[in-house]
mmCIF file of C-alpha atoms in Angstrom:
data_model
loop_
_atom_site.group_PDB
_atom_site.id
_atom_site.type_symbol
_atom_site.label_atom_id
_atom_site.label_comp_id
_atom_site.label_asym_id
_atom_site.label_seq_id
_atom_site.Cartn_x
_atom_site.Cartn_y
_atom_site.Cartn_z
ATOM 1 C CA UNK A 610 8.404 -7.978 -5.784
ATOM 2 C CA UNK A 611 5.499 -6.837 -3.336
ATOM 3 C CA UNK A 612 5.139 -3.272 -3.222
ATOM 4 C CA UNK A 613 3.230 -1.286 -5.876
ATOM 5 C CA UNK A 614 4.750 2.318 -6.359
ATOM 6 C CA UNK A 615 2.962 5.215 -7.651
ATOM 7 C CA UNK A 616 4.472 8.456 -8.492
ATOM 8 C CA UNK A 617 3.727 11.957 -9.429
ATOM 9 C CA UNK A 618 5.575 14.699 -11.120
ATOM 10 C CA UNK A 619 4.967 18.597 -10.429
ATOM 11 C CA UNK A 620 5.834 19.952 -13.652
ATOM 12 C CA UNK A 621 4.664 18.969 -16.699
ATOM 13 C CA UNK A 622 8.536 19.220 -18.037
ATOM 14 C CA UNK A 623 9.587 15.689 -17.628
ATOM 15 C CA UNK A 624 10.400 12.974 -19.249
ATOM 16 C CA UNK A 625 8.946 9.524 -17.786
ATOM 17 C CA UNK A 626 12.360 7.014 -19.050
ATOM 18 C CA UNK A 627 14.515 9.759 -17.481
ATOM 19 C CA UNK A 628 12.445 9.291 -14.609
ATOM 20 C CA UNK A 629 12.359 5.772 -15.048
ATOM 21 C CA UNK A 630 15.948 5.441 -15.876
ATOM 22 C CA UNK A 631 17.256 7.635 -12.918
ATOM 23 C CA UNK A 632 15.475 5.497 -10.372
ATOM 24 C CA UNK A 633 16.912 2.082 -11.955
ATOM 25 C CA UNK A 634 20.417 3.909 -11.016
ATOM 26 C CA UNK A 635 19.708 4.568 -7.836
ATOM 27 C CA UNK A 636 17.264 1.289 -6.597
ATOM 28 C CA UNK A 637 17.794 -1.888 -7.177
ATOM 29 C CA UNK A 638 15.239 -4.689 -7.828
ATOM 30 C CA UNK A 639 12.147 -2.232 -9.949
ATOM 31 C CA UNK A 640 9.991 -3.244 -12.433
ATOM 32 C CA UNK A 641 7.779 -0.747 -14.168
ATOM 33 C CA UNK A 642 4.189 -1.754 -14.964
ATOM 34 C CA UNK A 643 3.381 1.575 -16.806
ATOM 35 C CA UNK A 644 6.413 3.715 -17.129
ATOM 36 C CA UNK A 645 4.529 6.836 -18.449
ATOM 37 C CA UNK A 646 1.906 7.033 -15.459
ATOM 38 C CA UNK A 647 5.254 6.433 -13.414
ATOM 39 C CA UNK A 648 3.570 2.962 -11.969
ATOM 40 C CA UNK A 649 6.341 0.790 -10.922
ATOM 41 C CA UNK A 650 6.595 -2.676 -8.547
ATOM 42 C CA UNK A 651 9.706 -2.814 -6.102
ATOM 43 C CA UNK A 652 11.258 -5.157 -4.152
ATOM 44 C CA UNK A 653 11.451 -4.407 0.136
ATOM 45 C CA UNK A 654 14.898 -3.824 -0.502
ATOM 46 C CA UNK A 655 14.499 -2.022 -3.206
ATOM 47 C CA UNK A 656 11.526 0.650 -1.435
ATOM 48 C CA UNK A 657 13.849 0.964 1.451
ATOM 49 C CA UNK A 658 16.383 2.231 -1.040
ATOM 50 C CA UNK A 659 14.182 4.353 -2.348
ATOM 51 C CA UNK A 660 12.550 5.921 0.528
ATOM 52 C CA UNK A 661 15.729 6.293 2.054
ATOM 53 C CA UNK A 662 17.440 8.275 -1.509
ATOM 54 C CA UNK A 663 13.622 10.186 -2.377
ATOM 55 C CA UNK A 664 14.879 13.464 -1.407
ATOM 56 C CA UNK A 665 18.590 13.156 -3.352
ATOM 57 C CA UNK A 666 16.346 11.745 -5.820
ATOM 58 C CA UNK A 667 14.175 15.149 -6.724
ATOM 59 C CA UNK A 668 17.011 17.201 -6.367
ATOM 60 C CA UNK A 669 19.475 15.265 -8.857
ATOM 61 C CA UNK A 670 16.590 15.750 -11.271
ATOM 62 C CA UNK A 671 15.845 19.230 -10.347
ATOM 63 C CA UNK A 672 11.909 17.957 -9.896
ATOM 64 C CA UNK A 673 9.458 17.523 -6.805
ATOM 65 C CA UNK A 674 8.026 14.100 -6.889
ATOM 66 C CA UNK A 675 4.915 12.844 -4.558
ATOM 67 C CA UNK A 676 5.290 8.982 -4.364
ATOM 68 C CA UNK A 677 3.104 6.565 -2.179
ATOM 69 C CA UNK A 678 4.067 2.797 -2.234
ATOM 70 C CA UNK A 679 0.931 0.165 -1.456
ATOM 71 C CA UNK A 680 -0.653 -2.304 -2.732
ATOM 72 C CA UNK A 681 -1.951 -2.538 -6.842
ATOM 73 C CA UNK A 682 -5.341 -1.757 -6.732
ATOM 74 C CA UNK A 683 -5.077 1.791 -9.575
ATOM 75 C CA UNK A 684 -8.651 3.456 -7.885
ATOM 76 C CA UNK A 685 -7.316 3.439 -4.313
ATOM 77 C CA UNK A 686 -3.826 3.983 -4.981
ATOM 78 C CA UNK A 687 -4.274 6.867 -7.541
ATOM 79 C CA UNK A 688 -6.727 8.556 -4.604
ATOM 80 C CA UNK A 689 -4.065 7.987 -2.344
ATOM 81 C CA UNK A 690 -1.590 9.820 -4.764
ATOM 82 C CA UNK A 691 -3.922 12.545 -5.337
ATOM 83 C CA UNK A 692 -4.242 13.260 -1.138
ATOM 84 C CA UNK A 693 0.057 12.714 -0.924
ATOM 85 C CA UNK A 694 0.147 15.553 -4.065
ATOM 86 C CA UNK A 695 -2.147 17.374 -2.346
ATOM 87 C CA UNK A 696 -1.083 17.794 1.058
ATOM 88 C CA UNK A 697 2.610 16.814 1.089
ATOM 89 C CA UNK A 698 4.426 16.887 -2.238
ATOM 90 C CA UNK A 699 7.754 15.872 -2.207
ATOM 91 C CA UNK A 700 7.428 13.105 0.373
ATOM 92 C CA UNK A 701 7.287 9.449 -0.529
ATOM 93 C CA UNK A 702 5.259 7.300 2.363
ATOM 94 C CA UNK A 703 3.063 4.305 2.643
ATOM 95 C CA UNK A 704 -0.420 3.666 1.689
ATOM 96 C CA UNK A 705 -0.730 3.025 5.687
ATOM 97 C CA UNK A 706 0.779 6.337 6.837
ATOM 98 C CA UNK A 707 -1.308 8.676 4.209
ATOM 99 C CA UNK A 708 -4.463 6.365 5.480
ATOM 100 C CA UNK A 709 -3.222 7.976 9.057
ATOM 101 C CA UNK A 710 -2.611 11.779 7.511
ATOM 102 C CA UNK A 711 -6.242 12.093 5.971
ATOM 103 C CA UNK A 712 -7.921 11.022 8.891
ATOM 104 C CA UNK A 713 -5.866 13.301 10.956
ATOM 105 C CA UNK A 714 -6.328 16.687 8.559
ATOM 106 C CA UNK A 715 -9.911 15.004 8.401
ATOM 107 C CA UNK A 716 -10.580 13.822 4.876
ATOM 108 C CA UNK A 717 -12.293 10.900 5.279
ATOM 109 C CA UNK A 718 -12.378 9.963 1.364
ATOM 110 C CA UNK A 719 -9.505 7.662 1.489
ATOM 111 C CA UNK A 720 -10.858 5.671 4.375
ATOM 112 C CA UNK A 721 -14.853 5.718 3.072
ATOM 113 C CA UNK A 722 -12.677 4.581 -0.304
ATOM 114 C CA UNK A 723 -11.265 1.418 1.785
ATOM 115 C CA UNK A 724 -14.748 0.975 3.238
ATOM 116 C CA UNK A 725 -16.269 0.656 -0.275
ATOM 117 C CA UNK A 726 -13.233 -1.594 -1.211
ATOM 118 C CA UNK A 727 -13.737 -4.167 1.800
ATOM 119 C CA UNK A 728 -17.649 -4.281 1.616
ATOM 120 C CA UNK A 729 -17.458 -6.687 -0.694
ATOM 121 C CA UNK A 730 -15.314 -8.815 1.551
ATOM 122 C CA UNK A 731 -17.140 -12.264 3.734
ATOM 123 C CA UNK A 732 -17.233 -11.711 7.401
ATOM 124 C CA UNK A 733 -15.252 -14.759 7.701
ATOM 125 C CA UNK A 734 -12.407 -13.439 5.719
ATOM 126 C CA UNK A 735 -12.604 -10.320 7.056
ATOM 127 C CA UNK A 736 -11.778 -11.599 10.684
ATOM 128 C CA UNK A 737 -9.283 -13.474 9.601
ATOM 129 C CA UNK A 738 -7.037 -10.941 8.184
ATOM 130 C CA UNK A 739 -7.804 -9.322 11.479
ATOM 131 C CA UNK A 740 -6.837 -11.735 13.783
ATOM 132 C CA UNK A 741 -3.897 -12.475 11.754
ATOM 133 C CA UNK A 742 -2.646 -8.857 12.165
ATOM 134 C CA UNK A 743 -3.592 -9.031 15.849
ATOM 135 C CA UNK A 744 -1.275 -12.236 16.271
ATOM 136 C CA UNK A 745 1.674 -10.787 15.129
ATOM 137 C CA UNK A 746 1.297 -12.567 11.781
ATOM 138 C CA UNK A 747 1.100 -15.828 13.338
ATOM 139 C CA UNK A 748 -1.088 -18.771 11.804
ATOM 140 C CA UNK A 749 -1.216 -21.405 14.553
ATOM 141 C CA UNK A 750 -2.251 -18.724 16.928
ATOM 142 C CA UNK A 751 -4.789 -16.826 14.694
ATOM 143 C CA UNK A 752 -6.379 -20.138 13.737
ATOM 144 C CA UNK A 753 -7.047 -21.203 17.583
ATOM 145 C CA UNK A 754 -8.169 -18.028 18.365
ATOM 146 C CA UNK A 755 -10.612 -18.757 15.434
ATOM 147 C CA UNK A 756 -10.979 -22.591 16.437
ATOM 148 C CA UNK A 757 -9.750 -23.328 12.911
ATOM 149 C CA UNK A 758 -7.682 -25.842 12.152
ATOM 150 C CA UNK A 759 -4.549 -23.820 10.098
ATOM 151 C CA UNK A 760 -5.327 -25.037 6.872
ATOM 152 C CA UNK A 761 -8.828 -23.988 7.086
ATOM 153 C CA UNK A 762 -7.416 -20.596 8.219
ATOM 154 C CA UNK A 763 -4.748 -20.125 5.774
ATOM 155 C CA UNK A 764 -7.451 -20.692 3.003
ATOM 156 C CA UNK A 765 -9.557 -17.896 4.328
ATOM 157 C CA UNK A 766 -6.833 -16.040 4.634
ATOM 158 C CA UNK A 767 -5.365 -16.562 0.442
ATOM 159 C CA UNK A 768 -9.177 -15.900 -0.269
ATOM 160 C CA UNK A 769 -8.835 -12.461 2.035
ATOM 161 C CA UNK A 770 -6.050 -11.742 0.039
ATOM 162 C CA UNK A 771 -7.486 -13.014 -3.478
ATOM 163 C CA UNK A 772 -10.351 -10.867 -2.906
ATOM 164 C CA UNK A 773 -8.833 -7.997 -2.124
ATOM 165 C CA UNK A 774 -5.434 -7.416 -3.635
ATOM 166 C CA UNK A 775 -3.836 -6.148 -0.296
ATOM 167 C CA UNK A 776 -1.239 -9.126 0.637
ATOM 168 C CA UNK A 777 -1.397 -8.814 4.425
ATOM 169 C CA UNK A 778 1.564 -11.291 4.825
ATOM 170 C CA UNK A 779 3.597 -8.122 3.337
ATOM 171 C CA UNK A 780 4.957 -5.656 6.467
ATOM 172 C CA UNK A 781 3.586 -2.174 4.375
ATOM 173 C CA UNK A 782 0.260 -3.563 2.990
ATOM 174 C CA UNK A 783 -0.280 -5.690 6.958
ATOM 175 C CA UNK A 784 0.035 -1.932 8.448
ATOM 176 C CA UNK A 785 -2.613 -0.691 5.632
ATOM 177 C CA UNK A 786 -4.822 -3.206 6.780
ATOM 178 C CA UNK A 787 -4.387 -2.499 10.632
ATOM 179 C CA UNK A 788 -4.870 1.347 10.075
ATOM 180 C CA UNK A 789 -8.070 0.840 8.687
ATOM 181 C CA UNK A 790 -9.440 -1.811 11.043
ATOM 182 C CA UNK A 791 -8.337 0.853 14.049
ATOM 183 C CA UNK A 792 -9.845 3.829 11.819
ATOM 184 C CA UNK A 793 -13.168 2.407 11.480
ATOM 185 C CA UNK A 794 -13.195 0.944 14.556
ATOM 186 C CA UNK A 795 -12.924 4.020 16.324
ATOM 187 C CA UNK A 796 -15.938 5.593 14.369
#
């Protein structure tokens, strides 16, 4: 289990276990960490499911759900919740993908929230998680680009990923992490 699910209900008639109850009929592999803020973890299998079922979903239930899947970090992800409400209720996307939306429609709080997130974060690390992203997710060739030897490099990159909650080695939370490095590089 690697991705962390956030929901949100418009209406304020709902019940969180039928919530919670509908979407253990129709996705395998969820665990709920907080059923009645609708915070759940899912398998890739299982958020594939779900993306692919979001719209049958709503209208089963007769509700319109906003739903953004990431990594757990509540701050950021609630944010990121609050822009997908916002600006495109109904829709269930990636952390990455709402990352791209707000800088597009030009509210720049979800990437100055990242910023504040990563300051934090050793150069070292840093450019590790970067190179490893710009490798294709390859060790032996993000370490020689580094002049590392591997172990040294995987290290850095488990303290990256320590440090930060965002597990890079996961396909959703790797394109996160490449969205922001090309967002604030292009500032």
């Amino acid at each position: 289990m690697s991705h962390a699910l956030y929901l949100r209900v418009h209406t304020d008639n709902f019940k969180p276990n039928e919530i919670e109850n509908s979407i253990e009929s129709f996705v395998s592999d969820v665990r709920w960490i907080d059923p009645r803020t609708l915070k759940a973890e899912l398998s890739e299998f299982g958020r594939v499911q779900l993306k692919l079922m979001f719209s049958s979903f709503q209208h089963d239930l007769g509700i319109t759900l906003s739903g953004v899947s990431g990594f757990a970090y509540d701050d950021i992800m609630c944010l990121f919740l609050d822009f997908l409400a916002e600006n495109r209720p109904g829709k269930l996307i990636g952390a990455a993908e709402a990352l791209v939306l707000a800088k597009l429609l030009g509210k720049i709080g979800l990437v100055r929230r990242l910023d504040h997130h990563f300051e934090s974060i050793g150069r070292d690390e840093m450019e590790t998680a970067r190179m490893y992203l710009e490798t294709g997710r390859n060790v032996n060739a993000s370490a020689a680009h580094l002049y590392l030897h591997r172990n040294t490099f995987r290290y850095r990159l488990n303290k990256f990923i320590t440090q930060t909650g965002v597990d890079i080695r996961e396909i959703d939370q790797g394109k996160l992490m490449e969205m922001w490095f090309l967002l604030t590089n292009l500032d």
